[in-house]
PDB file of C-alpha atoms in Angstrom:
ATOM      1  CA  UNK A   1       4.595 -25.008   7.657  1.00  0.00           C
ATOM      2  CA  UNK A   2       4.684 -24.504  11.421  1.00  0.00           C
ATOM      3  CA  UNK A   3       1.350 -22.850  12.169  1.00  0.00           C
ATOM      4  CA  UNK A   4       2.390 -22.225  15.778  1.00  0.00           C
ATOM      5  CA  UNK A   5       4.681 -19.401  14.667  1.00  0.00           C
ATOM      6  CA  UNK A   6       2.101 -17.482  12.645  1.00  0.00           C
ATOM      7  CA  UNK A   7       1.008 -14.083  13.969  1.00  0.00           C
ATOM      8  CA  UNK A   8      -2.242 -14.151  15.926  1.00  0.00           C
ATOM      9  CA  UNK A   9      -3.371 -10.865  14.411  1.00  0.00           C
ATOM     10  CA  UNK A  10      -2.583  -9.035  11.171  1.00  0.00           C
ATOM     11  CA  UNK A  11      -2.889  -5.353  10.343  1.00  0.00           C
ATOM     12  CA  UNK A  12      -3.879  -4.478   6.792  1.00  0.00           C
ATOM     13  CA  UNK A  13      -3.317  -1.097   5.169  1.00  0.00           C
ATOM     14  CA  UNK A  14      -5.884  -0.580   2.426  1.00  0.00           C
ATOM     15  CA  UNK A  15      -4.190   1.411  -0.320  1.00  0.00           C
ATOM     16  CA  UNK A  16      -7.173   1.316  -2.700  1.00  0.00           C
ATOM     17  CA  UNK A  17      -8.218   4.969  -2.340  1.00  0.00           C
ATOM     18  CA  UNK A  18      -4.705   6.124  -3.271  1.00  0.00           C
ATOM     19  CA  UNK A  19      -2.617   3.464  -5.006  1.00  0.00           C
ATOM     20  CA  UNK A  20      -5.687   1.815  -6.483  1.00  0.00           C
ATOM     21  CA  UNK A  21      -7.500   4.848  -7.869  1.00  0.00           C
ATOM     22  CA  UNK A  22      -4.556   6.961  -9.001  1.00  0.00           C
ATOM     23  CA  UNK A  23      -4.178   5.119 -12.321  1.00  0.00           C
ATOM     24  CA  UNK A  24      -7.875   5.157 -13.196  1.00  0.00           C
ATOM     25  CA  UNK A  25      -8.366   7.141 -16.395  1.00  0.00           C
ATOM     26  CA  UNK A  26     -11.931   8.193 -15.634  1.00  0.00           C
ATOM     27  CA  UNK A  27     -12.226  10.928 -12.984  1.00  0.00           C
ATOM     28  CA  UNK A  28     -13.457   9.697  -9.620  1.00  0.00           C
ATOM     29  CA  UNK A  29     -15.414  12.428  -7.807  1.00  0.00           C
ATOM     30  CA  UNK A  30     -14.330  13.521  -4.335  1.00  0.00           C
ATOM     31  CA  UNK A  31     -17.619  12.289  -2.851  1.00  0.00           C
ATOM     32  CA  UNK A  32     -17.003   8.766  -4.198  1.00  0.00           C
ATOM     33  CA  UNK A  33     -13.469   8.678  -2.746  1.00  0.00           C
ATOM     34  CA  UNK A  34     -14.768   9.872   0.620  1.00  0.00           C
ATOM     35  CA  UNK A  35     -17.553   7.268   0.571  1.00  0.00           C
ATOM     36  CA  UNK A  36     -15.002   4.542  -0.193  1.00  0.00           C
ATOM     37  CA  UNK A  37     -12.864   5.571   2.799  1.00  0.00           C
ATOM     38  CA  UNK A  38     -15.995   5.645   4.958  1.00  0.00           C
ATOM     39  CA  UNK A  39     -17.013   2.140   3.877  1.00  0.00           C
ATOM     40  CA  UNK A  40     -13.509   0.776   4.484  1.00  0.00           C
ATOM     41  CA  UNK A  41     -13.352   2.086   8.025  1.00  0.00           C
ATOM     42  CA  UNK A  42     -16.908   0.894   8.688  1.00  0.00           C
ATOM     43  CA  UNK A  43     -15.716  -2.569   7.597  1.00  0.00           C
ATOM     44  CA  UNK A  44     -13.025  -2.440  10.276  1.00  0.00           C
ATOM     45  CA  UNK A  45      -9.954  -1.166   8.416  1.00  0.00           C
ATOM     46  CA  UNK A  46      -7.792   0.833  10.831  1.00  0.00           C
ATOM     47  CA  UNK A  47      -5.121   1.836   8.292  1.00  0.00           C
ATOM     48  CA  UNK A  48      -6.170   3.590   5.078  1.00  0.00           C
ATOM     49  CA  UNK A  49      -3.943   5.218   2.465  1.00  0.00           C
ATOM     50  CA  UNK A  50      -6.253   8.024   1.410  1.00  0.00           C
ATOM     51  CA  UNK A  51      -4.567  10.148  -1.256  1.00  0.00           C
ATOM     52  CA  UNK A  52      -1.293  11.616  -2.460  1.00  0.00           C
ATOM     53  CA  UNK A  53      -0.021  15.179  -2.459  1.00  0.00           C
ATOM     54  CA  UNK A  54       1.553  15.266  -5.877  1.00  0.00           C
ATOM     55  CA  UNK A  55       1.275  17.728  -8.735  1.00  0.00           C
ATOM     56  CA  UNK A  56      -2.124  17.379 -10.447  1.00  0.00           C
ATOM     57  CA  UNK A  57      -0.188  17.808 -13.683  1.00  0.00           C
ATOM     58  CA  UNK A  58       1.323  14.340 -13.143  1.00  0.00           C
ATOM     59  CA  UNK A  59      -1.508  12.619 -11.269  1.00  0.00           C
ATOM     60  CA  UNK A  60      -4.773  14.437 -12.073  1.00  0.00           C
ATOM     61  CA  UNK A  61      -6.817  11.845 -10.160  1.00  0.00           C
ATOM     62  CA  UNK A  62      -5.310  13.048  -6.868  1.00  0.00           C
ATOM     63  CA  UNK A  63      -5.901  16.755  -7.556  1.00  0.00           C
ATOM     64  CA  UNK A  64      -8.630  16.896  -4.892  1.00  0.00           C
ATOM     65  CA  UNK A  65      -6.312  15.614  -2.126  1.00  0.00           C
ATOM     66  CA  UNK A  66      -6.991  18.469   0.326  1.00  0.00           C
ATOM     67  CA  UNK A  67     -10.755  18.263  -0.237  1.00  0.00           C
ATOM     68  CA  UNK A  68     -10.755  14.507   0.412  1.00  0.00           C
ATOM     69  CA  UNK A  69      -8.728  14.856   3.615  1.00  0.00           C
ATOM     70  CA  UNK A  70     -11.084  17.588   4.842  1.00  0.00           C
ATOM     71  CA  UNK A  71     -14.242  15.629   4.006  1.00  0.00           C
ATOM     72  CA  UNK A  72     -13.546  12.188   5.476  1.00  0.00           C
ATOM     73  CA  UNK A  73     -15.366  11.458   8.723  1.00  0.00           C
ATOM     74  CA  UNK A  74     -12.504  10.341  10.928  1.00  0.00           C
ATOM     75  CA  UNK A  75     -12.948   7.462  13.345  1.00  0.00           C
ATOM     76  CA  UNK A  76     -10.886   7.108  16.534  1.00  0.00           C
ATOM     77  CA  UNK A  77      -8.268   4.400  16.177  1.00  0.00           C
ATOM     78  CA  UNK A  78      -7.980   4.745  12.395  1.00  0.00           C
ATOM     79  CA  UNK A  79      -4.718   5.971  10.881  1.00  0.00           C
ATOM     80  CA  UNK A  80      -5.026   7.974   7.662  1.00  0.00           C
ATOM     81  CA  UNK A  81      -1.932   8.127   5.472  1.00  0.00           C
ATOM     82  CA  UNK A  82      -0.953  10.091   2.363  1.00  0.00           C
ATOM     83  CA  UNK A  83       1.889   9.880  -0.131  1.00  0.00           C
ATOM     84  CA  UNK A  84       4.211  12.918  -0.090  1.00  0.00           C
ATOM     85  CA  UNK A  85       7.002  12.525  -2.664  1.00  0.00           C
ATOM     86  CA  UNK A  86       8.764  15.783  -1.820  1.00  0.00           C
ATOM     87  CA  UNK A  87       8.832  18.685   0.627  1.00  0.00           C
ATOM     88  CA  UNK A  88       6.346  20.674  -1.435  1.00  0.00           C
ATOM     89  CA  UNK A  89       3.915  17.768  -1.210  1.00  0.00           C
ATOM     90  CA  UNK A  90       4.398  17.474   2.550  1.00  0.00           C
ATOM     91  CA  UNK A  91       3.834  21.210   3.035  1.00  0.00           C
ATOM     92  CA  UNK A  92       0.591  20.923   1.050  1.00  0.00           C
ATOM     93  CA  UNK A  93      -0.485  17.982   3.226  1.00  0.00           C
ATOM     94  CA  UNK A  94      -0.134  20.063   6.408  1.00  0.00           C
ATOM     95  CA  UNK A  95      -1.337  23.400   5.003  1.00  0.00           C
ATOM     96  CA  UNK A  96      -4.846  22.747   6.331  1.00  0.00           C
ATOM     97  CA  UNK A  97      -5.851  22.967  10.007  1.00  0.00           C
ATOM     98  CA  UNK A  98      -4.342  20.196  12.160  1.00  0.00           C
ATOM     99  CA  UNK A  99      -7.616  18.263  12.287  1.00  0.00           C
ATOM    100  CA  UNK A 100      -7.227  17.533   8.572  1.00  0.00           C
ATOM    101  CA  UNK A 101      -3.585  16.473   8.666  1.00  0.00           C
ATOM    102  CA  UNK A 102      -2.574  12.912   7.836  1.00  0.00           C
ATOM    103  CA  UNK A 103      -1.518  10.656  10.725  1.00  0.00           C
ATOM    104  CA  UNK A 104       1.201   9.165   8.549  1.00  0.00           C
ATOM    105  CA  UNK A 105       3.081  10.076   5.396  1.00  0.00           C
ATOM    106  CA  UNK A 106       4.578   7.694   2.871  1.00  0.00           C
ATOM    107  CA  UNK A 107       7.801   8.254   0.941  1.00  0.00           C
ATOM    108  CA  UNK A 108       9.054   5.838  -1.679  1.00  0.00           C
ATOM    109  CA  UNK A 109      12.340   4.720  -3.108  1.00  0.00           C
ATOM    110  CA  UNK A 110      13.272   2.021  -5.597  1.00  0.00           C
ATOM    111  CA  UNK A 111      15.672  -0.862  -5.173  1.00  0.00           C
ATOM    112  CA  UNK A 112      16.295  -0.535  -8.924  1.00  0.00           C
ATOM    113  CA  UNK A 113      18.454   2.292 -10.243  1.00  0.00           C
ATOM    114  CA  UNK A 114      16.834   2.138 -13.678  1.00  0.00           C
ATOM    115  CA  UNK A 115      13.314   2.278 -12.224  1.00  0.00           C
ATOM    116  CA  UNK A 116      14.251   5.255 -10.047  1.00  0.00           C
ATOM    117  CA  UNK A 117      15.579   7.146 -13.067  1.00  0.00           C
ATOM    118  CA  UNK A 118      12.565   6.367 -15.251  1.00  0.00           C
ATOM    119  CA  UNK A 119       9.911   6.773 -12.550  1.00  0.00           C
ATOM    120  CA  UNK A 120      11.077   9.903 -10.701  1.00  0.00           C
ATOM    121  CA  UNK A 121      13.963  11.112 -12.892  1.00  0.00           C
ATOM    122  CA  UNK A 122      16.698  10.785 -10.309  1.00  0.00           C
ATOM    123  CA  UNK A 123      19.066   8.225  -8.847  1.00  0.00           C
ATOM    124  CA  UNK A 124      18.313   6.229  -5.707  1.00  0.00           C
ATOM    125  CA  UNK A 125      20.792   8.370  -3.761  1.00  0.00           C
ATOM    126  CA  UNK A 126      19.193  11.572  -5.058  1.00  0.00           C
ATOM    127  CA  UNK A 127      15.714  10.310  -4.136  1.00  0.00           C
ATOM    128  CA  UNK A 128      16.830   9.610  -0.577  1.00  0.00           C
ATOM    129  CA  UNK A 129      18.377  13.082  -0.338  1.00  0.00           C
ATOM    130  CA  UNK A 130      15.064  14.508  -1.550  1.00  0.00           C
ATOM    131  CA  UNK A 131      13.118  12.586   1.091  1.00  0.00           C
ATOM    132  CA  UNK A 132      15.394  13.442   4.035  1.00  0.00           C
ATOM    133  CA  UNK A 133      13.896  16.923   4.692  1.00  0.00           C
ATOM    134  CA  UNK A 134      10.386  15.471   4.255  1.00  0.00           C
ATOM    135  CA  UNK A 135      11.089  12.854   6.930  1.00  0.00           C
ATOM    136  CA  UNK A 136      12.603  15.465   9.256  1.00  0.00           C
ATOM    137  CA  UNK A 137       9.629  17.794   8.851  1.00  0.00           C
ATOM    138  CA  UNK A 138       7.084  15.017   9.384  1.00  0.00           C
ATOM    139  CA  UNK A 139       8.723  13.646  12.493  1.00  0.00           C
ATOM    140  CA  UNK A 140       9.130  17.163  13.919  1.00  0.00           C
ATOM    141  CA  UNK A 141       5.377  17.581  13.442  1.00  0.00           C
ATOM    142  CA  UNK A 142       4.642  14.262  15.168  1.00  0.00           C
ATOM    143  CA  UNK A 143       3.616  12.493  11.960  1.00  0.00           C
ATOM    144  CA  UNK A 144       4.669   8.856  11.480  1.00  0.00           C
ATOM    145  CA  UNK A 145       6.831   8.090   8.425  1.00  0.00           C
ATOM    146  CA  UNK A 146       6.478   4.936   6.359  1.00  0.00           C
ATOM    147  CA  UNK A 147       8.732   4.096   3.433  1.00  0.00           C
ATOM    148  CA  UNK A 148       7.751   2.054   0.381  1.00  0.00           C
ATOM    149  CA  UNK A 149      10.625   0.127  -1.189  1.00  0.00           C
ATOM    150  CA  UNK A 150       9.448  -0.366  -4.749  1.00  0.00           C
ATOM    151  CA  UNK A 151      10.733  -2.989  -7.188  1.00  0.00           C
ATOM    152  CA  UNK A 152      12.216  -4.953  -4.285  1.00  0.00           C
ATOM    153  CA  UNK A 153      11.576  -8.258  -6.085  1.00  0.00           C
ATOM    154  CA  UNK A 154      11.919  -7.346  -9.733  1.00  0.00           C
ATOM    155  CA  UNK A 155      12.145  -4.431 -12.146  1.00  0.00           C
ATOM    156  CA  UNK A 156      10.644  -3.984 -15.627  1.00  0.00           C
ATOM    157  CA  UNK A 157      14.018  -2.656 -16.822  1.00  0.00           C
ATOM    158  CA  UNK A 158      16.628  -4.557 -14.791  1.00  0.00           C
ATOM    159  CA  UNK A 159      14.859  -7.857 -14.199  1.00  0.00           C
ATOM    160  CA  UNK A 160      15.624  -9.642 -10.919  1.00  0.00           C
ATOM    161  CA  UNK A 161      16.759  -7.475  -8.020  1.00  0.00           C
ATOM    162  CA  UNK A 162      19.494  -8.809  -5.744  1.00  0.00           C
ATOM    163  CA  UNK A 163      18.680  -8.908  -2.013  1.00  0.00           C
ATOM    164  CA  UNK A 164      21.774  -6.758  -1.451  1.00  0.00           C
ATOM    165  CA  UNK A 165      20.036  -3.914  -3.292  1.00  0.00           C
ATOM    166  CA  UNK A 166      17.042  -4.240  -0.977  1.00  0.00           C
ATOM    167  CA  UNK A 167      19.326  -4.204   2.072  1.00  0.00           C
ATOM    168  CA  UNK A 168      21.052  -1.093   0.731  1.00  0.00           C
ATOM    169  CA  UNK A 169      17.748   0.733   0.252  1.00  0.00           C
ATOM    170  CA  UNK A 170      16.535  -0.308   3.704  1.00  0.00           C
ATOM    171  CA  UNK A 171      19.763   1.058   5.207  1.00  0.00           C
ATOM    172  CA  UNK A 172      19.326   4.349   3.353  1.00  0.00           C
ATOM    173  CA  UNK A 173      15.723   4.629   4.546  1.00  0.00           C
ATOM    174  CA  UNK A 174      16.792   3.891   8.114  1.00  0.00           C
ATOM    175  CA  UNK A 175      19.539   6.475   7.815  1.00  0.00           C
ATOM    176  CA  UNK A 176      17.129   9.336   7.106  1.00  0.00           C
ATOM    177  CA  UNK A 177      14.716   8.358   9.883  1.00  0.00           C
ATOM    178  CA  UNK A 178      12.009   6.379   8.068  1.00  0.00           C
ATOM    179  CA  UNK A 179      10.222   4.452  10.837  1.00  0.00           C
ATOM    180  CA  UNK A 180       8.661   1.579   8.899  1.00  0.00           C
ATOM    181  CA  UNK A 181       9.348   0.076   5.470  1.00  0.00           C
ATOM    182  CA  UNK A 182       7.251  -1.961   3.087  1.00  0.00           C
ATOM    183  CA  UNK A 183       8.850  -4.512   0.790  1.00  0.00           C
ATOM    184  CA  UNK A 184       6.981  -3.905  -2.452  1.00  0.00           C
ATOM    185  CA  UNK A 185       6.656  -6.288  -5.382  1.00  0.00           C
ATOM    186  CA  UNK A 186       5.687  -3.404  -7.645  1.00  0.00           C
ATOM    187  CA  UNK A 187       5.287  -5.448 -10.835  1.00  0.00           C
ATOM    188  CA  UNK A 188       4.113  -8.673  -9.221  1.00  0.00           C
ATOM    189  CA  UNK A 189       6.939 -10.934 -10.398  1.00  0.00           C
ATOM    190  CA  UNK A 190       7.930 -12.159  -6.947  1.00  0.00           C
ATOM    191  CA  UNK A 191       7.748 -15.754  -5.742  1.00  0.00           C
ATOM    192  CA  UNK A 192       7.975 -16.991  -2.135  1.00  0.00           C
ATOM    193  CA  UNK A 193      11.745 -17.625  -2.196  1.00  0.00           C
ATOM    194  CA  UNK A 194      12.382 -14.128  -3.590  1.00  0.00           C
ATOM    195  CA  UNK A 195      10.104 -12.659  -0.921  1.00  0.00           C
ATOM    196  CA  UNK A 196      11.975 -14.527   1.800  1.00  0.00           C
ATOM    197  CA  UNK A 197      15.330 -13.209   0.585  1.00  0.00           C
ATOM    198  CA  UNK A 198      14.084  -9.620   0.242  1.00  0.00           C
ATOM    199  CA  UNK A 199      12.551  -9.708   3.728  1.00  0.00           C
ATOM    200  CA  UNK A 200      15.709 -11.192   5.228  1.00  0.00           C
ATOM    201  CA  UNK A 201      17.674  -8.348   3.627  1.00  0.00           C
ATOM    202  CA  UNK A 202      15.278  -5.761   5.051  1.00  0.00           C
ATOM    203  CA  UNK A 203      15.359  -7.330   8.518  1.00  0.00           C
ATOM    204  CA  UNK A 204      19.084  -6.606   8.672  1.00  0.00           C
ATOM    205  CA  UNK A 205      18.071  -2.981   9.289  1.00  0.00           C
ATOM    206  CA  UNK A 206      14.495  -3.033  10.636  1.00  0.00           C
ATOM    207  CA  UNK A 207      12.764  -5.072  13.310  1.00  0.00           C
ATOM    208  CA  UNK A 208       9.924  -7.422  12.393  1.00  0.00           C
ATOM    209  CA  UNK A 209       7.359  -4.947  13.774  1.00  0.00           C
ATOM    210  CA  UNK A 210       8.573  -2.251  11.388  1.00  0.00           C
ATOM    211  CA  UNK A 211       8.384  -4.237   8.139  1.00  0.00           C
ATOM    212  CA  UNK A 212       5.386  -4.947   5.916  1.00  0.00           C
ATOM    213  CA  UNK A 213       4.646  -6.678   2.619  1.00  0.00           C
ATOM    214  CA  UNK A 214       3.153  -5.030  -0.465  1.00  0.00           C
ATOM    215  CA  UNK A 215       2.455  -7.676  -3.080  1.00  0.00           C
ATOM    216  CA  UNK A 216       0.958  -7.332  -6.541  1.00  0.00           C
ATOM    217  CA  UNK A 217      -0.864 -10.253  -8.097  1.00  0.00           C
ATOM    218  CA  UNK A 218       0.264  -9.870 -11.722  1.00  0.00           C
ATOM    219  CA  UNK A 219       1.364 -13.521 -11.943  1.00  0.00           C
ATOM    220  CA  UNK A 220      -1.038 -14.844  -9.302  1.00  0.00           C
ATOM    221  CA  UNK A 221       1.647 -15.115  -6.615  1.00  0.00           C
ATOM    222  CA  UNK A 222       0.444 -12.535  -4.075  1.00  0.00           C
ATOM    223  CA  UNK A 223      -1.269 -14.927  -1.647  1.00  0.00           C
ATOM    224  CA  UNK A 224       1.644 -17.374  -1.745  1.00  0.00           C
ATOM    225  CA  UNK A 225       3.981 -14.463  -1.078  1.00  0.00           C
ATOM    226  CA  UNK A 226       1.782 -13.305   1.795  1.00  0.00           C
ATOM    227  CA  UNK A 227       1.903 -16.801   3.274  1.00  0.00           C
ATOM    228  CA  UNK A 228       5.721 -16.991   3.294  1.00  0.00           C
ATOM    229  CA  UNK A 229       5.880 -13.532   4.863  1.00  0.00           C
ATOM    230  CA  UNK A 230       3.440 -14.633   7.573  1.00  0.00           C
ATOM    231  CA  UNK A 231       5.614 -17.662   8.252  1.00  0.00           C
ATOM    232  CA  UNK A 232       8.563 -15.297   8.777  1.00  0.00           C
ATOM    233  CA  UNK A 233       6.548 -13.338  11.353  1.00  0.00           C
ATOM    234  CA  UNK A 234       5.496 -10.381   9.199  1.00  0.00           C
ATOM    235  CA  UNK A 235       2.099  -9.193  10.411  1.00  0.00           C
ATOM    236  CA  UNK A 236       1.470  -6.034   8.372  1.00  0.00           C
ATOM    237  CA  UNK A 237       0.498  -5.917   4.697  1.00  0.00           C
ATOM    238  CA  UNK A 238      -0.717  -3.433   2.086  1.00  0.00           C
ATOM    239  CA  UNK A 239      -3.796  -4.569   0.168  1.00  0.00           C
ATOM    240  CA  UNK A 240      -6.332  -2.912  -2.103  1.00  0.00           C
ATOM    241  CA  UNK A 241     -10.097  -3.297  -1.887  1.00  0.00           C
ATOM    242  CA  UNK A 242     -11.547  -5.025  -4.982  1.00  0.00           C
ATOM    243  CA  UNK A 243      -7.980  -5.400  -6.251  1.00  0.00           C
ATOM    244  CA  UNK A 244      -7.995  -1.758  -7.383  1.00  0.00           C
ATOM    245  CA  UNK A 245      -4.883  -0.745  -9.259  1.00  0.00           C
ATOM    246  CA  UNK A 246      -3.316  -2.194 -12.355  1.00  0.00           C
ATOM    247  CA  UNK A 247       0.224  -2.989 -13.366  1.00  0.00           C
ATOM    248  CA  UNK A 248       1.366  -0.502 -16.032  1.00  0.00           C
ATOM    249  CA  UNK A 249       4.231  -2.805 -17.050  1.00  0.00           C
ATOM    250  CA  UNK A 250       2.030  -5.834 -17.757  1.00  0.00           C
ATOM    251  CA  UNK A 251      -0.901  -4.803 -19.920  1.00  0.00           C
ATOM    252  CA  UNK A 252      -4.217  -6.183 -18.737  1.00  0.00           C
ATOM    253  CA  UNK A 253      -2.724  -7.677 -15.567  1.00  0.00           C
ATOM    254  CA  UNK A 254      -4.138  -7.130 -12.124  1.00  0.00           C
ATOM    255  CA  UNK A 255      -2.157  -5.046  -9.701  1.00  0.00           C
ATOM    256  CA  UNK A 256      -2.456  -4.858  -5.926  1.00  0.00           C
ATOM    257  CA  UNK A 257      -3.646  -7.980  -4.179  1.00  0.00           C
ATOM    258  CA  UNK A 258      -7.320  -7.683  -3.216  1.00  0.00           C
ATOM    259  CA  UNK A 259      -8.005  -6.962   0.455  1.00  0.00           C
ATOM    260  CA  UNK A 260     -10.948  -9.389   0.335  1.00  0.00           C
ATOM    261  CA  UNK A 261      -8.704 -12.263  -0.801  1.00  0.00           C
ATOM    262  CA  UNK A 262      -6.142 -11.631   1.927  1.00  0.00           C
ATOM    263  CA  UNK A 263      -8.842 -11.327   4.606  1.00  0.00           C
ATOM    264  CA  UNK A 264     -10.408 -14.615   3.448  1.00  0.00           C
ATOM    265  CA  UNK A 265      -6.988 -16.272   3.656  1.00  0.00           C
ATOM    266  CA  UNK A 266      -6.247 -14.880   7.115  1.00  0.00           C
ATOM    267  CA  UNK A 267      -9.653 -15.665   8.604  1.00  0.00           C
ATOM    268  CA  UNK A 268      -9.420 -19.185   7.195  1.00  0.00           C
ATOM    269  CA  UNK A 269      -6.151 -19.596   9.107  1.00  0.00           C
ATOM    270  CA  UNK A 270      -7.655 -18.332  12.354  1.00  0.00           C
ATOM    271  CA  UNK A 271      -5.741 -15.036  12.198  1.00  0.00           C
ATOM    272  CA  UNK A 272      -7.605 -11.973  13.466  1.00  0.00           C
ATOM    273  CA  UNK A 273      -7.921  -8.824  11.352  1.00  0.00           C
ATOM    274  CA  UNK A 274     -10.784  -6.930  12.978  1.00  0.00           C
ATOM    275  CA  UNK A 275     -12.350  -6.704   9.502  1.00  0.00           C
ATOM    276  CA  UNK A 276     -15.924  -7.658   8.607  1.00  0.00           C
ATOM    277  CA  UNK A 277     -15.522  -9.507   5.295  1.00  0.00           C
ATOM    278  CA  UNK A 278     -19.137  -8.966   4.203  1.00  0.00           C
ATOM    279  CA  UNK A 279     -18.883  -5.190   4.712  1.00  0.00           C
ATOM    280  CA  UNK A 280     -15.531  -5.219   2.937  1.00  0.00           C
ATOM    281  CA  UNK A 281     -17.095  -7.002  -0.040  1.00  0.00           C
ATOM    282  CA  UNK A 282     -19.803  -4.325  -0.074  1.00  0.00           C
ATOM    283  CA  UNK A 283     -17.144  -1.593  -0.138  1.00  0.00           C
ATOM    284  CA  UNK A 284     -15.458  -3.303  -3.069  1.00  0.00           C
ATOM    285  CA  UNK A 285     -18.770  -3.680  -4.864  1.00  0.00           C
ATOM    286  CA  UNK A 286     -19.489   0.023  -4.329  1.00  0.00           C
ATOM    287  CA  UNK A 287     -16.319   1.264  -6.022  1.00  0.00           C
ATOM    288  CA  UNK A 288     -16.463  -1.435  -8.709  1.00  0.00           C
ATOM    289  CA  UNK A 289     -20.024  -0.405  -9.589  1.00  0.00           C
ATOM    290  CA  UNK A 290     -18.852   3.183  -9.976  1.00  0.00           C
ATOM    291  CA  UNK A 291     -15.982   2.074 -12.209  1.00  0.00           C
ATOM    292  CA  UNK A 292     -18.429  -0.134 -14.131  1.00  0.00           C
ATOM    293  CA  UNK A 293     -16.516  -3.375 -13.772  1.00  0.00           C
ATOM    294  CA  UNK A 294     -16.454  -6.445 -11.563  1.00  0.00           C
ATOM    295  CA  UNK A 295     -14.204  -6.555  -8.484  1.00  0.00           C
ATOM    296  CA  UNK A 296     -10.741  -8.042  -9.134  1.00  0.00           C
ATOM    297  CA  UNK A 297     -11.152 -10.302  -6.115  1.00  0.00           C
ATOM    298  CA  UNK A 298     -11.847 -13.997  -6.299  1.00  0.00           C
ATOM    299  CA  UNK A 299     -13.169 -14.133  -2.755  1.00  0.00           C
ATOM    300  CA  UNK A 300     -15.517 -11.188  -3.403  1.00  0.00           C
ATOM    301  CA  UNK A 301     -16.721 -12.727  -6.653  1.00  0.00           C
ATOM    302  CA  UNK A 302     -17.451 -16.042  -4.935  1.00  0.00           C
ATOM    303  CA  UNK A 303     -19.250 -14.404  -2.020  1.00  0.00           C
ATOM    304  CA  UNK A 304     -21.295 -12.156  -4.310  1.00  0.00           C
ATOM    305  CA  UNK A 305     -22.288 -15.176  -6.424  1.00  0.00           C
ATOM    306  CA  UNK A 306     -23.246 -17.040  -3.253  1.00  0.00           C
ATOM    307  CA  UNK A 307     -25.451 -14.114  -2.191  1.00  0.00           C
ATOM    308  CA  UNK A 308     -27.092 -13.986  -5.615  1.00  0.00           C
ATOM    309  CA  UNK A 309     -27.870 -17.708  -5.447  1.00  0.00           C
TER     310      UNK A 309
END
């Protein structure tokens, strides 16, 4: 590896409060979610995915989205994002006074036709058509639009996903005005060569500054996949504090890569993040204590054991 070509600084988007907590079966009170966001920004996170504006019928955990957005103590320089899967969700996200609006919205599409049908009951083309007015409305309101390209490395129904499918989805996202896309290994089956091919496909349509990696650690490949992306010049990644979030298609498997593990990796390579690892570990411990389990982060576990000793 040529370490001279690695980015000097990396920006991490912590998706724990949204992507991590949404699948938790036990209700997480609004105050706990707000405290988690507070602890993340105090640790130096400048990008936090806070909640999603979806029907509470489908995702009960996110039913307090407006209350959470109104209660967080916003820090200058921090960007707060929310998932808005349709126009109704976007309108709900901006129904409050402007001070409580998100700085960024996230829309999502799948590189797998089967996953799109089973996950959101429509084709890829139909999902893009559904997102187009959301993107238009957000950009007209001065809100940044990020797109998540799910199942870009593998699908629980179709298996491997060809890079051409990723390129097609990236082109569709670009076509409706999505400003940034994340290459997401939704089920954590990716390996470095697959990541390289998916990123190369995405870079046919987006510049390196408008592409990020979103890797799940189901098969223990997330850090290796992060490393190959770094080598390609990618400097933005989604991570989840304490490894919050599971993988519904691999029972018992971990989901999102832990923010603590990625920060430990980056700091060990001399790459700046602006994040205080000790405070980040504390944030992970806080939410893990509430959920009554240990953090799904090897770095956090090691550091907590070191403290205890």
